[in-house]
PDB file of C-alpha atoms in Angstrom:
ATOM      1  CA  MET A  15      18.852 -25.565  55.450  1.00 41.00           C
ATOM      2  CA  SER A  16      15.731 -22.816  55.764  1.00 48.00           C
ATOM      3  CA  LEU A  17      14.589 -21.216  58.699  1.00 50.00           C
ATOM      4  CA  TYR A  18      12.675 -24.488  59.885  1.00 49.00           C
ATOM      5  CA  ASN A  19      15.822 -27.134  59.135  1.00 52.00           C
ATOM      6  CA  VAL A  20      13.844 -29.041  56.874  1.00 49.00           C
ATOM      7  CA  GLU A  21      15.475 -29.114  53.195  1.00 49.00           C
ATOM      8  CA  ILE A  22      13.899 -27.012  50.600  1.00 48.00           C
ATOM      9  CA  GLY A  23      16.395 -26.837  48.157  1.00 50.00           C
ATOM     10  CA  ARG A  24      17.044 -22.652  48.118  1.00 53.00           C
ATOM     11  CA  PRO A  25      19.671 -19.979  48.744  1.00 54.00           C
ATOM     12  CA  ARG A  26      19.821 -18.971  52.110  1.00 58.00           C
ATOM     13  CA  ARG A  27      17.976 -15.213  52.678  1.00 54.00           C
ATOM     14  CA  ALA A  28      19.489 -11.780  53.292  1.00 66.00           C
ATOM     15  CA  ALA A  29      20.151 -11.007  57.009  1.00 70.00           C
ATOM     16  CA  ALA A  30      17.553  -7.847  56.697  1.00 70.00           C
ATOM     17  CA  TRP A  31      15.139  -9.811  55.233  1.00 69.00           C
ATOM     18  CA  ARG A  32      15.969 -12.739  58.888  1.00 72.00           C
ATOM     19  CA  TRP A  33      15.747 -10.053  60.809  1.00 75.00           C
ATOM     20  CA  PHE A  34      12.360  -8.659  59.310  1.00 74.00           C
ATOM     21  CA  LEU A  35      10.870 -11.945  59.601  1.00 74.00           C
ATOM     22  CA  GLU A  36      11.554 -12.976  63.072  1.00 75.00           C
ATOM     23  CA  HIS A  37      10.306 -10.215  64.917  1.00 77.00           C
ATOM     24  CA  PRO A  38       6.948  -9.095  64.001  1.00 81.00           C
ATOM     25  CA  ARG A  39       7.097  -6.385  67.616  1.00 81.00           C
ATOM     26  CA  ALA A  40       8.774  -4.432  65.469  1.00 87.00           C
ATOM     27  CA  ASP A  41       6.273  -4.140  62.819  1.00 89.00           C
ATOM     28  CA  LEU A  42       4.428  -1.143  65.122  1.00 90.00           C
ATOM     29  CA  LEU A  43       8.199   0.845  64.720  1.00 91.00           C
ATOM     30  CA  TRP A  44       8.557   0.657  61.208  1.00 90.00           C
ATOM     31  CA  GLY A  45       4.778   1.914  60.959  1.00 91.00           C
ATOM     32  CA  ALA A  46       5.869   5.055  63.370  1.00 92.00           C
ATOM     33  CA  LEU A  47       8.720   5.267  60.714  1.00 93.00           C
ATOM     34  CA  ALA A  48       6.859   5.482  58.050  1.00 92.00           C
ATOM     35  CA  LEU A  49       4.619   7.915  59.322  1.00 91.00           C
ATOM     36  CA  GLY A  50       7.450   9.615  60.435  1.00 91.00           C
ATOM     37  CA  ALA A  51       9.033  10.322  57.017  1.00 92.00           C
ATOM     38  CA  TRP A  52       5.168  10.975  55.679  1.00 89.00           C
ATOM     39  CA  LEU A  53       4.716  14.298  58.126  1.00 87.00           C
ATOM     40  CA  ALA A  54       8.214  15.232  57.719  1.00 91.00           C
ATOM     41  CA  VAL A  55       7.548  15.620  53.822  1.00 91.00           C
ATOM     42  CA  SER A  56       4.612  16.989  53.763  1.00 86.00           C
ATOM     43  CA  ALA A  57       5.847  19.872  56.639  1.00 87.00           C
ATOM     44  CA  VAL A  58       9.330  19.839  53.530  1.00 90.00           C
ATOM     45  CA  LEU A  59       6.814  20.440  50.852  1.00 88.00           C
ATOM     46  CA  ALA A  60       4.280  22.996  52.947  1.00 84.00           C
ATOM     47  CA  GLN A  61       1.751  20.340  52.560  1.00 83.00           C
ATOM     48  CA  PRO A  62      -1.592  19.569  54.872  1.00 80.00           C
ATOM     49  CA  PHE A  63      -0.560  16.173  57.104  1.00 79.00           C
ATOM     50  CA  LEU A  64      -1.985  13.286  55.891  1.00 78.00           C
ATOM     51  CA  ILE A  65      -5.106  13.495  54.056  1.00 83.00           C
ATOM     52  CA  GLU A  66      -6.343  16.111  55.994  1.00 79.00           C
ATOM     53  CA  GLY A  67      -6.779  18.442  52.389  1.00 79.00           C
ATOM     54  CA  VAL A  68      -9.333  15.605  50.993  1.00 83.00           C
ATOM     55  CA  ALA A  69     -12.944  15.570  51.291  1.00 83.00           C
ATOM     56  CA  GLU A  70     -15.387  14.522  54.001  1.00 84.00           C
ATOM     57  CA  ASP A  71     -16.721  11.508  51.986  1.00 87.00           C
ATOM     58  CA  PRO A  72     -13.332   9.776  50.662  1.00 87.00           C
ATOM     59  CA  ARG A  73     -12.163  10.485  53.797  1.00 88.00           C
ATOM     60  CA  ARG A  74     -14.832   8.401  55.549  1.00 89.00           C
ATOM     61  CA  THR A  75     -15.358   5.977  52.631  1.00 91.00           C
ATOM     62  CA  LEU A  76     -11.382   5.866  53.424  1.00 91.00           C
ATOM     63  CA  PHE A  77     -11.826   4.758  57.136  1.00 91.00           C
ATOM     64  CA  GLN A  78     -15.000   2.613  56.823  1.00 94.00           C
ATOM     65  CA  THR A  79     -13.019   0.190  54.225  1.00 94.00           C
ATOM     66  CA  LEU A  80      -9.848   0.483  56.599  1.00 93.00           C
ATOM     67  CA  ALA A  81     -12.065  -0.526  59.359  1.00 94.00           C
ATOM     68  CA  THR A  82     -13.754  -3.782  57.044  1.00 94.00           C
ATOM     69  CA  LEU A  83     -10.734  -4.966  55.959  1.00 94.00           C
ATOM     70  CA  SER A  84      -9.158  -4.765  59.479  1.00 94.00           C
ATOM     71  CA  GLY A  85     -12.052  -6.676  60.922  1.00 92.00           C
ATOM     72  CA  ALA A  86     -12.346  -9.303  58.123  1.00 93.00           C
ATOM     73  CA  VAL A  87      -8.903  -9.798  58.018  1.00 92.00           C
ATOM     74  CA  ALA A  88      -8.056 -10.499  61.855  1.00 91.00           C
ATOM     75  CA  GLY A  89     -11.646 -12.908  61.469  1.00 90.00           C
ATOM     76  CA  LEU A  90      -9.510 -14.935  59.011  1.00 88.00           C
ATOM     77  CA  ILE A  91      -6.284 -15.138  61.170  1.00 89.00           C
ATOM     78  CA  LEU A  92      -8.329 -16.307  63.892  1.00 87.00           C
ATOM     79  CA  SER A  93     -10.203 -19.164  61.825  1.00 86.00           C
ATOM     80  CA  SER A  94      -6.331 -19.979  60.071  1.00 83.00           C
ATOM     81  CA  VAL A  95      -4.670 -20.059  63.367  1.00 82.00           C
ATOM     82  CA  SER A  96      -6.972 -22.963  64.194  1.00 81.00           C
ATOM     83  CA  MET A  97      -6.441 -24.911  61.245  1.00 79.00           C
ATOM     84  CA  LEU A  98      -2.770 -24.176  61.853  1.00 77.00           C
ATOM     85  CA  VAL A  99      -2.626 -25.744  65.134  1.00 76.00           C
ATOM     86  CA  ASN A 100      -4.908 -28.525  63.431  1.00 75.00           C
ATOM     87  CA  VAL A 101      -1.831 -29.103  61.150  1.00 71.00           C
ATOM     88  CA  LEU A 102       1.129 -28.653  63.606  1.00 70.00           C
ATOM     89  CA  GLY A 103       0.394 -30.673  65.597  1.00 71.00           C
ATOM     90  CA  LYS A 104      -0.548 -33.830  63.866  1.00 71.00           C
ATOM     91  CA  LYS A 105       1.429 -36.901  63.534  1.00 73.00           C
ATOM     92  CA  ALA A 106       1.973 -39.285  61.599  1.00 66.00           C
ATOM     93  CA  PRO A 107       0.512 -43.022  62.104  1.00 71.00           C
ATOM     94  CA  PRO A 108       3.161 -45.255  63.832  1.00 73.00           C
ATOM     95  CA  GLY A 109       5.294 -46.904  61.738  1.00 69.00           C
ATOM     96  CA  GLN A 110       5.283 -44.573  59.057  1.00 69.00           C
ATOM     97  CA  ARG A 111       7.757 -41.977  58.544  1.00 67.00           C
ATOM     98  CA  ALA A 112       7.522 -38.507  60.175  1.00 65.00           C
ATOM     99  CA  LEU A 113       5.769 -36.000  58.641  1.00 65.00           C
ATOM    100  CA  PRO A 114       8.080 -33.335  57.123  1.00 68.00           C
ATOM    101  CA  LEU A 115       5.612 -30.413  60.098  1.00 70.00           C
ATOM    102  CA  GLU A 116       6.802 -33.112  62.254  1.00 73.00           C
ATOM    103  CA  ARG A 117      10.365 -32.269  62.182  1.00 72.00           C
ATOM    104  CA  LEU A 118       9.653 -28.412  62.846  1.00 74.00           C
ATOM    105  CA  ALA A 119      11.569 -27.545  66.692  1.00 75.00           C
ATOM    106  CA  PRO A 120       9.753 -25.581  68.663  1.00 76.00           C
ATOM    107  CA  ASP A 121      11.423 -22.902  68.690  1.00 78.00           C
ATOM    108  CA  HIS A 122      10.281 -22.893  64.934  1.00 77.00           C
ATOM    109  CA  ARG A 123       6.691 -23.115  65.715  1.00 77.00           C
ATOM    110  CA  ARG A 124       6.327 -20.704  67.975  1.00 80.00           C
ATOM    111  CA  GLN A 125       7.628 -18.612  65.585  1.00 80.00           C
ATOM    112  CA  ILE A 126       5.249 -20.004  62.648  1.00 81.00           C
ATOM    113  CA  GLY A 127       2.504 -18.815  65.422  1.00 81.00           C
ATOM    114  CA  GLU A 128       3.828 -15.377  66.121  1.00 84.00           C
ATOM    115  CA  ALA A 129       3.954 -14.267  62.653  1.00 84.00           C
ATOM    116  CA  PHE A 130       0.258 -15.353  62.410  1.00 84.00           C
ATOM    117  CA  LEU A 131      -0.973 -13.862  66.018  1.00 86.00           C
ATOM    118  CA  SER A 132       1.296 -11.129  66.126  1.00 89.00           C
ATOM    119  CA  VAL A 133      -0.870  -9.118  62.918  1.00 91.00           C
ATOM    120  CA  ILE A 134      -4.773 -10.117  65.137  1.00 92.00           C
ATOM    121  CA  PRO A 135      -3.681  -7.220  67.907  1.00 94.00           C
ATOM    122  CA  VAL A 136      -2.136  -4.525  65.107  1.00 94.00           C
ATOM    123  CA  LEU A 137      -5.611  -5.519  63.378  1.00 94.00           C
ATOM    124  CA  ALA A 138      -8.155  -5.384  66.469  1.00 95.00           C
ATOM    125  CA  ALA A 139      -6.054  -1.683  66.888  1.00 95.00           C
ATOM    126  CA  LEU A 140      -6.873   0.088  63.089  1.00 95.00           C
ATOM    127  CA  LEU A 141     -10.806  -1.541  63.725  1.00 95.00           C
ATOM    128  CA  VAL A 142     -10.654   0.401  66.415  1.00 96.00           C
ATOM    129  CA  ALA A 143      -8.676   3.411  65.467  1.00 95.00           C
ATOM    130  CA  ALA A 144     -10.064   3.842  62.057  1.00 94.00           C
ATOM    131  CA  LEU A 145     -13.876   4.078  63.555  1.00 94.00           C
ATOM    132  CA  ALA A 146     -12.372   6.343  65.925  1.00 94.00           C
ATOM    133  CA  ALA A 147     -11.742   8.755  62.868  1.00 92.00           C
ATOM    134  CA  ILE A 148     -15.129   8.344  61.643  1.00 91.00           C
ATOM    135  CA  LEU A 149     -16.723   9.112  64.633  1.00 92.00           C
ATOM    136  CA  VAL A 150     -13.951  12.588  65.834  1.00 90.00           C
ATOM    137  CA  GLU A 151     -14.144  13.737  61.858  1.00 86.00           C
ATOM    138  CA  GLY A 152     -17.543  13.523  61.761  1.00 79.00           C
ATOM    139  CA  ASP A 153     -18.732  16.053  59.035  1.00 80.00           C
ATOM    140  CA  GLY A 154     -15.498  18.217  59.185  1.00 78.00           C
ATOM    141  CA  VAL A 155     -14.305  20.057  55.917  1.00 80.00           C
ATOM    142  CA  THR A 156     -10.842  19.506  56.617  1.00 80.00           C
ATOM    143  CA  GLY A 157      -9.048  15.991  58.832  1.00 81.00           C
ATOM    144  CA  VAL A 158      -7.670  15.580  62.011  1.00 86.00           C
ATOM    145  CA  TRP A 159      -4.249  14.306  61.201  1.00 86.00           C
ATOM    146  CA  PRO A 160      -3.486  13.063  64.606  1.00 89.00           C
ATOM    147  CA  ILE A 161      -6.559  10.568  64.750  1.00 91.00           C
ATOM    148  CA  GLU A 162      -5.469   9.759  60.898  1.00 90.00           C
ATOM    149  CA  ALA A 163      -1.884   9.587  62.135  1.00 92.00           C
ATOM    150  CA  VAL A 164      -2.565   6.615  64.082  1.00 94.00           C
ATOM    151  CA  VAL A 165      -4.529   4.734  61.594  1.00 94.00           C
ATOM    152  CA  PHE A 166      -1.567   5.767  58.839  1.00 94.00           C
ATOM    153  CA  GLY A 167       1.228   4.454  61.015  1.00 94.00           C
ATOM    154  CA  LEU A 168      -1.802   1.069  62.555  1.00 95.00           C
ATOM    155  CA  GLY A 169      -2.245   0.423  58.667  1.00 94.00           C
ATOM    156  CA  PHE A 170       2.028   0.457  57.558  1.00 94.00           C
ATOM    157  CA  ALA A 171       2.079  -2.090  60.574  1.00 94.00           C
ATOM    158  CA  ALA A 172      -1.189  -4.476  59.597  1.00 94.00           C
ATOM    159  CA  ALA A 173       0.275  -4.337  55.954  1.00 94.00           C
ATOM    160  CA  LEU A 174       3.932  -5.683  57.286  1.00 92.00           C
ATOM    161  CA  GLY A 175       2.045  -8.216  59.510  1.00 91.00           C
ATOM    162  CA  LEU A 176       0.483  -9.487  56.445  1.00 92.00           C
ATOM    163  CA  VAL A 177       3.765  -9.907  54.658  1.00 90.00           C
ATOM    164  CA  ARG A 178       4.761 -11.720  57.363  1.00 88.00           C
ATOM    165  CA  MET A 179       1.761 -13.966  57.621  1.00 87.00           C
ATOM    166  CA  ALA A 180       1.965 -15.126  54.079  1.00 87.00           C
ATOM    167  CA  TRP A 181       5.315 -15.590  54.254  1.00 84.00           C
ATOM    168  CA  ALA A 182       4.787 -18.009  57.106  1.00 82.00           C
ATOM    169  CA  LEU A 183       2.414 -19.679  55.704  1.00 83.00           C
ATOM    170  CA  ARG A 184       4.134 -20.094  52.160  1.00 83.00           C
ATOM    171  CA  ARG A 185       6.951 -22.095  54.216  1.00 80.00           C
ATOM    172  CA  LEU A 186       4.181 -24.444  55.148  1.00 80.00           C
ATOM    173  CA  ILE A 187       3.072 -25.141  52.706  1.00 80.00           C
ATOM    174  CA  ALA A 188       7.008 -25.725  50.756  1.00 79.00           C
ATOM    175  CA  ILE A 189       7.651 -27.598  53.799  1.00 77.00           C
ATOM    176  CA  ALA A 190       4.470 -29.586  53.941  1.00 74.00           C
ATOM    177  CA  THR A 191       5.097 -30.624  50.276  1.00 76.00           C
ATOM    178  CA  SER A 192       8.678 -31.410  50.573  1.00 69.00           C
TER     179      SER A 192
END
């Protein structure tokens, strides 16, 4: 049995992976932990924090790219959610066997929706933080590491959310084609 009570013939996932998949709100905590590790390593090695020592143009390009990607991916997710609602709400015609996705329990439908919807606020925050980093750093020779830290933490959290979303999409496809 899979997480969604549909036979797909795969071995049971490890407990740590399952916990990660079922707790999308922990992405910001993982982002903060990764940020703390990066700052600790930078402090121990007596290096500039994050990318504050990188030249102005590459820093600005990085933040512009992050802002563009986060906005575009958030839009893609919003359009995907409308398709997801259509697919999960589809019922078999009367007299026919139930569609595989109809067998999903309401809790599992909620988990799938959360996998998609929990990424959008993080991507929106990343968009705002990346634009703020461009404005705050301006034409400075060195970067401002606190704003860079916010961008890095949100970027890490968004990447984790996208991994979870890809997993949920993969599972939906496996269930729908079973």
